[in-house]
Amino acid sequence: MKRSTERTAVLVATLLKRSGQRRARISENTIRVLSKRRTLRDAFKERLRSELDDLGIHLVQLERGGFGVIPINALNGAPAITAKKYLVDELKKL
């Protein structure tokens, strides 16, 4: 029986927490195993992203396959970037 997106999200969150990593890659196969699904449909991936966001984890599908996961709070100390500082020439042309 397939697992719900909510239960799958809890398992992904638990996996990330137990790994001790601040960011990690998870294969599609691991997501299939955790969700008990043969295929990962786009609708399931979107719901999983939403459930993980509710748990404070950002899920990104990677170009080379699989997914990247990072706790949203890892961005709390990130430096701010502004258009005023880094796009001066482009803003003048607009």
Coordinates of N, CA and C in Angstrom, one line a residue:
M1 N 0.8 -1.2 0.0 CA 0.0 0.0 0.0 C 0.9 1.2 0.0
K2 N 0.6 2.2 -0.9 CA 1.3 3.4 -1.0 C 1.2 4.3 0.3
R3 N 2.4 4.9 0.7 CA 2.3 5.8 1.8 C 1.8 7.2 1.3
S4 N 1.2 7.9 2.2 CA 0.7 9.3 1.9 C 1.9 10.2 1.8
T5 N 1.7 11.3 1.1 CA 2.8 12.3 1.0 C 3.2 12.8 2.4
E6 N 2.2 12.9 3.3 CA 2.5 13.4 4.7 C 3.5 12.4 5.4
R7 N 3.2 11.2 5.3 CA 4.1 10.2 6.0 C 5.4 10.1 5.3
T8 N 5.4 10.2 4.0 CA 6.7 10.2 3.2 C 7.5 11.4 3.6
A9 N 6.9 12.5 3.8 CA 7.6 13.7 4.2 C 8.2 13.6 5.5
V10 N 7.5 13.0 6.5 CA 8.0 12.8 7.8 C 9.3 11.8 7.7
L11 N 9.2 10.8 6.9 CA 10.3 9.9 6.7 C 11.5 10.6 6.1
V12 N 11.3 11.4 5.1 CA 12.4 12.2 4.5 C 13.0 13.1 5.6
A13 N 12.2 13.8 6.3 CA 12.7 14.7 7.4 C 13.5 13.9 8.4
T14 N 13.0 12.8 8.8 CA 13.7 11.9 9.8 C 15.0 11.5 9.2
L15 N 15.1 11.1 7.9 CA 16.3 10.7 7.3 C 17.3 11.8 7.3
L16 N 16.9 13.0 7.0 CA 17.8 14.1 7.0 C 18.3 14.4 8.4
K17 N 17.4 14.4 9.4 CA 17.8 14.7 10.7 C 18.8 13.6 11.2
R18 N 18.5 12.4 11.0 CA 19.4 11.3 11.5 C 20.8 11.3 10.8
S19 N 20.8 11.8 9.6 CA 22.1 11.8 8.8 C 23.0 12.8 9.4
G20 N 22.5 13.8 10.1 CA 23.4 14.8 10.7 C 23.9 15.9 9.7
Q21 N 23.4 15.8 8.5 CA 23.9 16.7 7.4 C 23.0 18.0 7.4
R22 N 23.6 19.1 7.0 CA 22.9 20.3 6.8 C 22.2 20.4 5.5
R23 N 22.7 19.6 4.5 CA 22.1 19.5 3.2 C 22.5 18.2 2.7
A24 N 21.7 17.6 1.8 CA 21.9 16.3 1.3 C 21.2 16.0 0.0
R25 N 21.6 15.0 -0.7 CA 21.0 14.5 -1.9 C 20.3 13.2 -1.5
I26 N 19.1 13.1 -2.1 CA 18.3 11.8 -1.9 C 17.9 11.3 -3.3
S27 N 18.2 10.1 -3.6 CA 17.9 9.5 -4.9 C 16.4 9.3 -5.1
E28 N 16.0 9.3 -6.3 CA 14.6 9.0 -6.6 C 14.2 7.6 -6.1
N29 N 15.1 6.7 -6.1 CA 14.9 5.3 -5.6 C 14.6 5.4 -4.1
T30 N 15.3 6.2 -3.4 CA 15.0 6.3 -1.9 C 13.7 6.8 -1.7
I31 N 13.3 7.9 -2.5 CA 11.9 8.4 -2.3 C 10.9 7.4 -2.7
R32 N 11.1 6.6 -3.7 CA 10.2 5.5 -4.1 C 10.1 4.5 -2.9
V33 N 11.2 4.1 -2.4 CA 11.2 3.1 -1.2 C 10.4 3.7 -0.1
L34 N 10.7 5.0 0.3 CA 10.0 5.6 1.5 C 8.5 5.7 1.2
S35 N 8.1 6.0 0.0 CA 6.7 6.2 -0.3 C 6.0 4.9 -0.7
K36 N 6.8 3.9 -0.9 CA 6.2 2.6 -1.4 C 5.5 2.8 -2.7
R37 N 6.2 3.5 -3.6 CA 5.6 3.8 -5.0 C 6.6 3.3 -6.0
R38 N 6.1 2.8 -7.1 CA 6.9 2.4 -8.3 C 7.3 3.6 -9.1
T39 N 6.4 4.5 -9.2 CA 6.7 5.7 -10.0 C 6.4 7.0 -9.2
L40 N 7.2 8.0 -9.4 CA 7.0 9.3 -8.7 C 6.3 10.3 -9.7
R41 N 5.1 10.4 -9.6 CA 4.4 11.4 -10.5 C 4.6 12.8 -10.1
D42 N 4.5 13.7 -11.0 CA 4.7 15.1 -10.7 C 3.8 15.6 -9.6
A43 N 2.5 15.2 -9.6 CA 1.6 15.6 -8.6 C 2.1 15.2 -7.2
F44 N 2.6 13.9 -7.1 CA 3.1 13.4 -5.8 C 4.3 14.3 -5.4
K45 N 5.2 14.6 -6.3 CA 6.4 15.4 -6.0 C 6.0 16.8 -5.5
E46 N 5.0 17.4 -6.1 CA 4.5 18.7 -5.7 C 4.0 18.7 -4.3
R47 N 3.1 17.6 -4.0 CA 2.6 17.5 -2.7 C 3.6 17.2 -1.6
L48 N 4.6 16.4 -2.0 CA 5.7 16.1 -1.1 C 6.5 17.4 -0.8
R49 N 6.8 18.2 -1.8 CA 7.5 19.5 -1.6 C 6.7 20.3 -0.6
S50 N 5.4 20.4 -0.8 CA 4.5 21.2 0.1 C 4.6 20.7 1.5
E51 N 4.5 19.4 1.7 CA 4.5 18.7 3.0 C 5.9 19.0 3.7
L52 N 6.9 18.9 2.9 CA 8.3 19.1 3.5 C 8.4 20.6 3.9
D53 N 7.9 21.5 3.0 CA 8.0 22.9 3.4 C 7.3 23.2 4.7
D54 N 6.1 22.5 5.0 CA 5.4 22.6 6.2 C 6.3 22.1 7.4
L55 N 7.2 21.2 7.1 CA 8.1 20.7 8.1 C 9.4 21.5 8.2
G56 N 9.5 22.5 7.4 CA 10.7 23.4 7.4 C 11.9 22.8 6.6
I57 N 11.6 22.0 5.6 CA 12.6 21.5 4.7 C 12.3 21.8 3.3
H58 N 13.3 22.2 2.6 CA 13.1 22.6 1.2 C 13.6 21.4 0.3
L59 N 12.8 20.9 -0.6 CA 13.1 19.8 -1.5 C 13.2 20.4 -2.9
V60 N 14.3 20.1 -3.6 CA 14.6 20.6 -4.9 C 14.9 19.4 -5.8
Q61 N 14.3 19.3 -7.0 CA 14.6 18.2 -7.9 C 15.9 18.7 -8.7
L62 N 16.9 17.8 -8.7 CA 18.2 18.1 -9.3 C 18.2 17.7 -10.8
E63 N 19.0 18.5 -11.6 CA 19.1 18.2 -13.0 C 19.7 16.8 -13.3
R64 N 20.6 16.4 -12.5 CA 21.3 15.1 -12.7 C 20.6 13.9 -12.1
G65 N 19.4 14.2 -11.6 CA 18.6 13.1 -11.0 C 18.6 13.2 -9.5
G66 N 17.5 12.8 -8.9 CA 17.4 12.8 -7.5 C 16.9 14.2 -7.0
F67 N 17.1 14.4 -5.7 CA 16.6 15.6 -5.0 C 17.6 16.1 -4.0
G68 N 17.6 17.4 -3.8 CA 18.4 18.0 -2.8 C 17.5 18.4 -1.7
V69 N 17.9 18.3 -0.4 CA 17.1 18.7 0.7 C 18.0 19.6 1.6
I70 N 17.3 20.6 2.1 CA 18.0 21.5 3.0 C 17.0 22.1 4.0
P71 N 17.4 22.2 5.3 CA 16.5 22.8 6.2 C 16.3 24.3 5.9
I72 N 15.1 24.8 5.9 CA 14.9 26.2 5.5 C 15.6 27.1 6.5
N73 N 15.7 26.7 7.7 CA 16.4 27.6 8.7 C 17.9 27.7 8.4
A74 N 18.4 26.9 7.6 CA 19.9 27.0 7.2 C 20.1 28.3 6.5
L75 N 19.1 28.9 5.9 CA 19.2 30.2 5.2 C 19.1 31.4 6.1
N76 N 18.8 31.2 7.4 CA 18.7 32.3 8.3 C 19.9 33.2 8.4
G77 N 21.1 32.7 8.3 CA 22.3 33.5 8.5 C 22.9 33.8 7.1
A78 N 22.2 33.5 6.0 CA 22.8 33.8 4.7 C 22.8 35.3 4.5
P79 N 23.9 35.8 3.8 CA 24.0 37.2 3.5 C 22.9 37.7 2.5
A80 N 22.5 38.9 2.7 CA 21.5 39.5 1.8 C 22.1 39.9 0.5
I81 N 21.4 39.8 -0.6 CA 21.9 40.3 -1.8 C 20.8 41.3 -2.3
T82 N 21.2 42.4 -2.9 CA 20.2 43.4 -3.4 C 20.5 43.7 -4.8
A83 N 19.5 44.0 -5.5 CA 19.6 44.5 -6.9 C 20.4 45.8 -7.0
K84 N 20.1 46.6 -6.0 CA 20.8 48.0 -6.0 C 22.3 47.8 -5.9
K85 N 22.8 46.7 -5.3 CA 24.2 46.5 -5.2 C 24.8 45.8 -6.4
Y86 N 24.1 44.8 -6.8 CA 24.7 43.8 -7.8 C 24.2 44.0 -9.2
L87 N 23.1 44.8 -9.4 CA 22.6 45.0 -10.8 C 22.5 46.5 -11.1
V88 N 23.5 47.3 -10.7 CA 23.5 48.7 -10.9 C 23.3 49.0 -12.4
D89 N 24.1 48.5 -13.3 CA 24.1 48.8 -14.7 C 22.8 48.4 -15.3
E90 N 22.3 47.2 -14.9 CA 21.0 46.7 -15.5 C 19.9 47.6 -15.1
L91 N 19.8 48.0 -13.9 CA 18.7 48.8 -13.4 C 18.7 50.2 -14.1
K92 N 19.9 50.7 -14.4 CA 20.0 52.0 -15.1 C 19.4 51.9 -16.6
K93 N 19.7 50.7 -17.2 CA 19.2 50.5 -18.6 C 17.7 50.3 -18.6
L94 N 17.1 49.9 -17.5 CA 15.7 49.6 -17.5 C 15.0 51.0 -17.4

